[in-house]
CSV table of C-alpha atoms in Angstrom, one decimal:
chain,number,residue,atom,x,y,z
V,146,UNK,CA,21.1,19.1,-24.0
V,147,UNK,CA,19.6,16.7,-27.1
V,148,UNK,CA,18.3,14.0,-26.7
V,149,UNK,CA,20.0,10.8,-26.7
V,150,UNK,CA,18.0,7.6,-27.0
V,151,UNK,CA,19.3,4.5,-24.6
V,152,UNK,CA,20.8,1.9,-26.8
V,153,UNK,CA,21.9,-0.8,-24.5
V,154,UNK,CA,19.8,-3.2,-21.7
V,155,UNK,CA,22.3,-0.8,-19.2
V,156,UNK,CA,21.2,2.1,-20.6
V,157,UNK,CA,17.5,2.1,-20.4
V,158,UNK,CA,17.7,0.6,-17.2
V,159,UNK,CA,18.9,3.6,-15.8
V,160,UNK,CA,16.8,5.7,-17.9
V,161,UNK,CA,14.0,3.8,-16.7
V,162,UNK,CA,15.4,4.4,-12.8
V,163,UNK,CA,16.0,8.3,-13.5
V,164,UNK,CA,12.4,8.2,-14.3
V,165,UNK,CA,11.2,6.4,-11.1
V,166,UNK,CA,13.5,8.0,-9.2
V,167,UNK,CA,12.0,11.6,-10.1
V,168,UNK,CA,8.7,10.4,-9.7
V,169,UNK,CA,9.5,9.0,-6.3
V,170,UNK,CA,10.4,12.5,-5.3
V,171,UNK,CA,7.7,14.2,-6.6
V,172,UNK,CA,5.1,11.9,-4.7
V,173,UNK,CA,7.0,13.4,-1.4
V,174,UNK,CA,5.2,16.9,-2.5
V,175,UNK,CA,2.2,15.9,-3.9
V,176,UNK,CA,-0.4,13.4,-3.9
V,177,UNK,CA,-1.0,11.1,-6.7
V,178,UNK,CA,-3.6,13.1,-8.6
V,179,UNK,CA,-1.4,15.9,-9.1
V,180,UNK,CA,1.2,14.2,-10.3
V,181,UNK,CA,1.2,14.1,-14.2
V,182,UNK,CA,2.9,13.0,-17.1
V,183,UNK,CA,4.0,16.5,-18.2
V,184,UNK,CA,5.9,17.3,-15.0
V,185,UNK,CA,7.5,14.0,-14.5
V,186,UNK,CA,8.8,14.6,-18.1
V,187,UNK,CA,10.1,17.4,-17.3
V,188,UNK,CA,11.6,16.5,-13.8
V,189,UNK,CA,13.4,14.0,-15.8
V,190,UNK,CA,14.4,15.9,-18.6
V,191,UNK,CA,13.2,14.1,-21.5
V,192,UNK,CA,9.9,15.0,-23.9
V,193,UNK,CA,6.9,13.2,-22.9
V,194,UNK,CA,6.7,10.9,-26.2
V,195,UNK,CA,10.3,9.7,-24.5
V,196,UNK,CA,9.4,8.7,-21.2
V,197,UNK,CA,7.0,6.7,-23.0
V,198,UNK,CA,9.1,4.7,-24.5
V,199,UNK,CA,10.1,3.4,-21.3
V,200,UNK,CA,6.8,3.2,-19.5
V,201,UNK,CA,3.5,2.6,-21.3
V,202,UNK,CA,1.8,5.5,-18.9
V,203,UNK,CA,1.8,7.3,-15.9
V,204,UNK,CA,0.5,4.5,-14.1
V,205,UNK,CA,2.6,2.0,-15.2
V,206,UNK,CA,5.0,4.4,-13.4
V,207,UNK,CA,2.8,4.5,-10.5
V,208,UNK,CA,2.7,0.8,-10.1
V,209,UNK,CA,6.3,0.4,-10.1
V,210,UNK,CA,6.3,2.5,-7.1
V,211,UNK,CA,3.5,1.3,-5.3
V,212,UNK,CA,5.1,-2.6,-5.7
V,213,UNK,CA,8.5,-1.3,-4.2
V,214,UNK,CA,6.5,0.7,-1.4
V,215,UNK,CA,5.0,-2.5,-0.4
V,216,UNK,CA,8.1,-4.5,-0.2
V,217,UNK,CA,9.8,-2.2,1.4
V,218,UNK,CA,6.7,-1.5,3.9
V,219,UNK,CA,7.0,-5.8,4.9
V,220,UNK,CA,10.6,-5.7,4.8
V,221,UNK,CA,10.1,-3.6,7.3
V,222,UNK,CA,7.9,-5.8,9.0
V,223,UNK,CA,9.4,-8.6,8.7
V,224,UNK,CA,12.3,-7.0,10.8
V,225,UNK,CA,10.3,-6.9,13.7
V,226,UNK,CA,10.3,-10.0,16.3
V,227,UNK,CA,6.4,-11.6,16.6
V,228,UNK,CA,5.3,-11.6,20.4
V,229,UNK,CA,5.7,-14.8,22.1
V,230,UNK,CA,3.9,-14.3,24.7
V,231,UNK,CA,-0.1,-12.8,25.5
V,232,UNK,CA,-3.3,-14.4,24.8
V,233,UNK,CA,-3.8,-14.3,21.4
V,234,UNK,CA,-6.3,-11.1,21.7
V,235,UNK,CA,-3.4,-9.1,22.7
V,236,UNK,CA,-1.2,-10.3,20.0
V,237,UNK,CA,-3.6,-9.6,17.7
V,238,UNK,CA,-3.8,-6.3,19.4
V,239,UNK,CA,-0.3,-5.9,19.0
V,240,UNK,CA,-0.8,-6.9,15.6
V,241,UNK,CA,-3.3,-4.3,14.9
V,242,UNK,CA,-1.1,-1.6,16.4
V,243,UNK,CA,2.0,-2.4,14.8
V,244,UNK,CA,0.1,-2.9,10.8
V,245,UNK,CA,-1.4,0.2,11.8
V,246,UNK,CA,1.5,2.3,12.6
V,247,UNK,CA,4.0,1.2,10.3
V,248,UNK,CA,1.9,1.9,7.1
V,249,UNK,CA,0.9,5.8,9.1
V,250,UNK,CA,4.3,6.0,8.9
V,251,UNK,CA,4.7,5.6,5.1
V,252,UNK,CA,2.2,8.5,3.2
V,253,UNK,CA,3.4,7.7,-0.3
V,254,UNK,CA,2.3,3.9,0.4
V,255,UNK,CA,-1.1,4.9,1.9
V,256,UNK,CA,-1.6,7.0,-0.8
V,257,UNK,CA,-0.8,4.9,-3.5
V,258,UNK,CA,-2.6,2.4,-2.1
V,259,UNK,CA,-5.7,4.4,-2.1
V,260,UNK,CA,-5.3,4.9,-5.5
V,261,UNK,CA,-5.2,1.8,-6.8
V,262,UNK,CA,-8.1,0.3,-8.1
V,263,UNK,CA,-9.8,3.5,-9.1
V,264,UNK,CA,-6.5,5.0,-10.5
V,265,UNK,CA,-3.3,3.0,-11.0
V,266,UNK,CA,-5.2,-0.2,-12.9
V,267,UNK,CA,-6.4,1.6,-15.0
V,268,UNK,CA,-4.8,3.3,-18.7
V,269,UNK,CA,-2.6,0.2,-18.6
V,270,UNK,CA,-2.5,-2.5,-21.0
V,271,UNK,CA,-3.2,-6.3,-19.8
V,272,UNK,CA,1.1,-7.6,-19.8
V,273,UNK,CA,1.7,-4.8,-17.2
V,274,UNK,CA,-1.7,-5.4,-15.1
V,275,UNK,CA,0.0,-9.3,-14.9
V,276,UNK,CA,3.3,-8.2,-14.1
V,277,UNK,CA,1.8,-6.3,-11.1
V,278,UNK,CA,-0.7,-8.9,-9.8
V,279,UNK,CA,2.5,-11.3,-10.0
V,280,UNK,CA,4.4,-9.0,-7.5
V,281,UNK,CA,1.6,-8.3,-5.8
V,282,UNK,CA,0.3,-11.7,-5.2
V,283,UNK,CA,4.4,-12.1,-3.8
V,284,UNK,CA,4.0,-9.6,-1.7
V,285,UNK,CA,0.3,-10.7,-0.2
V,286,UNK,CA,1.7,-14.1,0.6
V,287,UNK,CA,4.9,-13.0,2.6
V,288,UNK,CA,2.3,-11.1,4.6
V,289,UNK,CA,0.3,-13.5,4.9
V,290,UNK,CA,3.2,-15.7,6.7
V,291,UNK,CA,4.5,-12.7,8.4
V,292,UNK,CA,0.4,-12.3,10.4
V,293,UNK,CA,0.5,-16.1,10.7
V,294,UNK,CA,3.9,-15.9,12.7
V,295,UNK,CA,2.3,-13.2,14.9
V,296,UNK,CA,-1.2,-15.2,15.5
V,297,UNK,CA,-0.8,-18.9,14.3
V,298,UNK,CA,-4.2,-19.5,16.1
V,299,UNK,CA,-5.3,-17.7,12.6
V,300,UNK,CA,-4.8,-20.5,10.4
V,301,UNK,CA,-3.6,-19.5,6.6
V,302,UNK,CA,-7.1,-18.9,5.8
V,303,UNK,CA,-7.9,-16.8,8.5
V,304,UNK,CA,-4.5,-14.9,8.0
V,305,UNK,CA,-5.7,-14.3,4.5
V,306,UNK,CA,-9.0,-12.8,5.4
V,307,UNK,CA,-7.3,-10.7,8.0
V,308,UNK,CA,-4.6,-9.1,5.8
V,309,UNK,CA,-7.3,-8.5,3.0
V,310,UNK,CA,-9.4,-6.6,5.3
V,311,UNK,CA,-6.7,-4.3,6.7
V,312,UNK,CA,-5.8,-3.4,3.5
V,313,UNK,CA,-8.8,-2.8,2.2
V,314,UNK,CA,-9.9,-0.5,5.5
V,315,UNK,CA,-6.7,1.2,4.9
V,316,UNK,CA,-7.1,1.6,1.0
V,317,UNK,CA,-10.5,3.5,2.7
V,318,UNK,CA,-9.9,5.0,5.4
V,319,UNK,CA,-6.3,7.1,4.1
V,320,UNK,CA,-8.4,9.6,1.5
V,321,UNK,CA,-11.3,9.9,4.3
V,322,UNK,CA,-9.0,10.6,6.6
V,323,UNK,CA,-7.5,13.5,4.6
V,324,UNK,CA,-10.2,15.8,3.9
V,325,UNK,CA,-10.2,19.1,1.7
V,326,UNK,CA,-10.0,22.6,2.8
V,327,UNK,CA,-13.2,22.8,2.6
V,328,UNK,CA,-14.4,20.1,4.7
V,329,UNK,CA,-11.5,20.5,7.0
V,330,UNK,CA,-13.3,24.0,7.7
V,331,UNK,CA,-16.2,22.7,8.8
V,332,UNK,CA,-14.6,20.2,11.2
V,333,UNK,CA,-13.2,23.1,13.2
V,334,UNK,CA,-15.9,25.2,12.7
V,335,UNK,CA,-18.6,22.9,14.9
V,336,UNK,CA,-16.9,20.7,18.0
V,337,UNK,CA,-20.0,18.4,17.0
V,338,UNK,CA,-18.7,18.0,13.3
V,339,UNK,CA,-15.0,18.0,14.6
V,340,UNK,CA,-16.0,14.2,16.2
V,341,UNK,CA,-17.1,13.0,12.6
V,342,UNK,CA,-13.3,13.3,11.2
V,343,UNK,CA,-11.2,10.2,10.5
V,344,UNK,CA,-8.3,8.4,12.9
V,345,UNK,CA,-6.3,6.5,9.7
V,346,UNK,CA,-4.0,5.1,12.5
V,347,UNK,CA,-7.4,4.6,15.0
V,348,UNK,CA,-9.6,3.0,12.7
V,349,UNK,CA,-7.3,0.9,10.5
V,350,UNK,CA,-5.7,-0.6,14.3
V,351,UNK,CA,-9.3,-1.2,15.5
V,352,UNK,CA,-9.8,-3.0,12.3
V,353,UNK,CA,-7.1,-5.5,12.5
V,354,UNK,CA,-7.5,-6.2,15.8
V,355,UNK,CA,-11.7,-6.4,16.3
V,356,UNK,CA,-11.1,-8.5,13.3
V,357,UNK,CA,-8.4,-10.9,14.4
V,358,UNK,CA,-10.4,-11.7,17.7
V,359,UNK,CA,-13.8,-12.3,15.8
V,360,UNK,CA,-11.9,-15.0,13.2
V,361,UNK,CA,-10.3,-16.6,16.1
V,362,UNK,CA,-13.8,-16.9,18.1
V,363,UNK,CA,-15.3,-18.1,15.0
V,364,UNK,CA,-12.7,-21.5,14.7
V,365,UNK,CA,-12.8,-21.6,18.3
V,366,UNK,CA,-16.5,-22.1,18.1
V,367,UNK,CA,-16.2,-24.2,14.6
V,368,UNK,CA,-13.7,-26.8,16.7
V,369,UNK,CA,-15.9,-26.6,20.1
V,370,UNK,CA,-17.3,-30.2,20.9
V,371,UNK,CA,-20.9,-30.4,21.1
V,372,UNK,CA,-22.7,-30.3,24.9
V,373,UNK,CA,-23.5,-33.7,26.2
V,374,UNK,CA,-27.1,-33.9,26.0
C-alpha cells in the first residue's frame, strides 16, 4: 500500500495514535533498549523518514508513553480509599506497600521509568523536553496530594520529599532488580550470591515506608517544646 501523507488535524492524530499504539505493544515484548526506530516503522507500516514527521524521535515516542503510564498508574491510585485509621507508622506502611505494589504491577512503567534520565531526555529537542516536564510536573503534584491524603502528618513538603524518593529508589532498583543471564547464573550458582539479588517490590516498600516514619519523627522533634530546665 503507498503511502498517503495525513492532511487534516484528524488525520495525523490518528496517525500519531497508530504509532503509539504499536509502540505500546511492542514495549509488552521488549524492554526499552530494544525497541528501535526501524521496527516501530515497520510495526506501523510507514518508512522511518514518515514516522518522523509525526514524532521528532524515538523518544519523543517514548515519553508520550511514559506520561500516559504515569497517569494511568495514579489514576489507579487515586481509586483506592486512604486508611482512616492506624498510627501514622502503619499508614505509612500501608502506604509503602500499596506505592510498592501497584507500580510491580505495571513493567512497562518501571521500565520506562528507569529509562528516563539516562535514555528518554535525551535525542530530544528543548519544546518536547517542556511539554513533558509540564505533564510531568501534573502528575508529581496529584501524587503529592494523593500521599498527603494517606499521611497528612507529612505536611506538603514532606509529601514531596517522600514521593521523590520512592521514585527515585524505584527508577533504581527496577534495572538492578532485573539482572542479565549472566549474572542471573551466578545467583543460582552460589546460595551466598543468590542473597545479593534485588526485591523491586521489597526494597522500593521498605523505602517508602522507613522513609515516611523518619520525615514524620523529624517534625515531630522540629515542633517538640523544649525541657523545662
Amino acid at each position: 500500500m503507498a503511502f498517503q501523507r495525513a492532511r487534516t488535524d484528524e488525520q495525523r492524530a490518528q496517525r500519531r495514535q497508530q504509532i503509539l499504539e504499536a509502540a505500546a505493544g511492542m514495549l509488552t515484548e521488549m524492554p526499552v533498549a530494544q525497541l528501535s526506530l526501524n521496527e516501530l516503522s515497520r510495526r506501523v507500516g510507514l518508512a522511518k523518514a514518515n514516522v518522523l514527521r509525526y514524532f521528532e524521535s524515538r523518544e519523543a515516542v517514548l515519553l508520550v508513553l511514559l506520561d500516559a503510564e504515569v497517569k494511568d498508574w495514579i489514576a489507579a491510585l487515586e481509586a483506592t480509599a486512604p486508611p482512616v485509621e492506624g498510627t501514622s507508622r502503619e499508614r505509612g506502611d500501608r502506604l509503602g506497600e500499596l506505592l510498592a505494589t501497584s507500580m510491580a504491577e505495571r513493567p512497562v512503567l518501571c521500565d520506562l521509568f528507569s529509562a528516563q534520565a539516562t535514555v528518554l531526555e535525551h535525542n530530544i529537542s528543548a519544546d518536547v523536553a517542556i511539554g513533558h516536564k509540564l505533564v510531568a510536573r501534573q502528575s508529581i503534584e496529584t501524587l503529592v496530594r494523593l500521599v498527603h491524603r494517606h499521611l497528612p502528618e507529612l505536611g506538603i513538603d514532606g509529601s514531596v520529599a517522600l514521593v521523590e524518593t520512592t521514585l527515585l529508589m524505584a527508577m533504581t532498583a527496577w534495572p538492578c532488580s532485573r539482572p542479565p543471564e549472566a549474572v542471573q547464573a551466578a545467583y543460582a550458582s552460589d546460595p551466598q550470591l543468590a542473597g545479593m539479588r534485588i526485591d523491586f517490590t521489597d526494597l522500593v516498600r521498605r523505602t517508602a515506608a522507613v522513609t515516611a516514619s523518619g520525615l514524620i519523627a523529624r517534625q515531630e522533634n522540629a515542633v517538640a517544646p523544649s525541657p523545662i530546665v
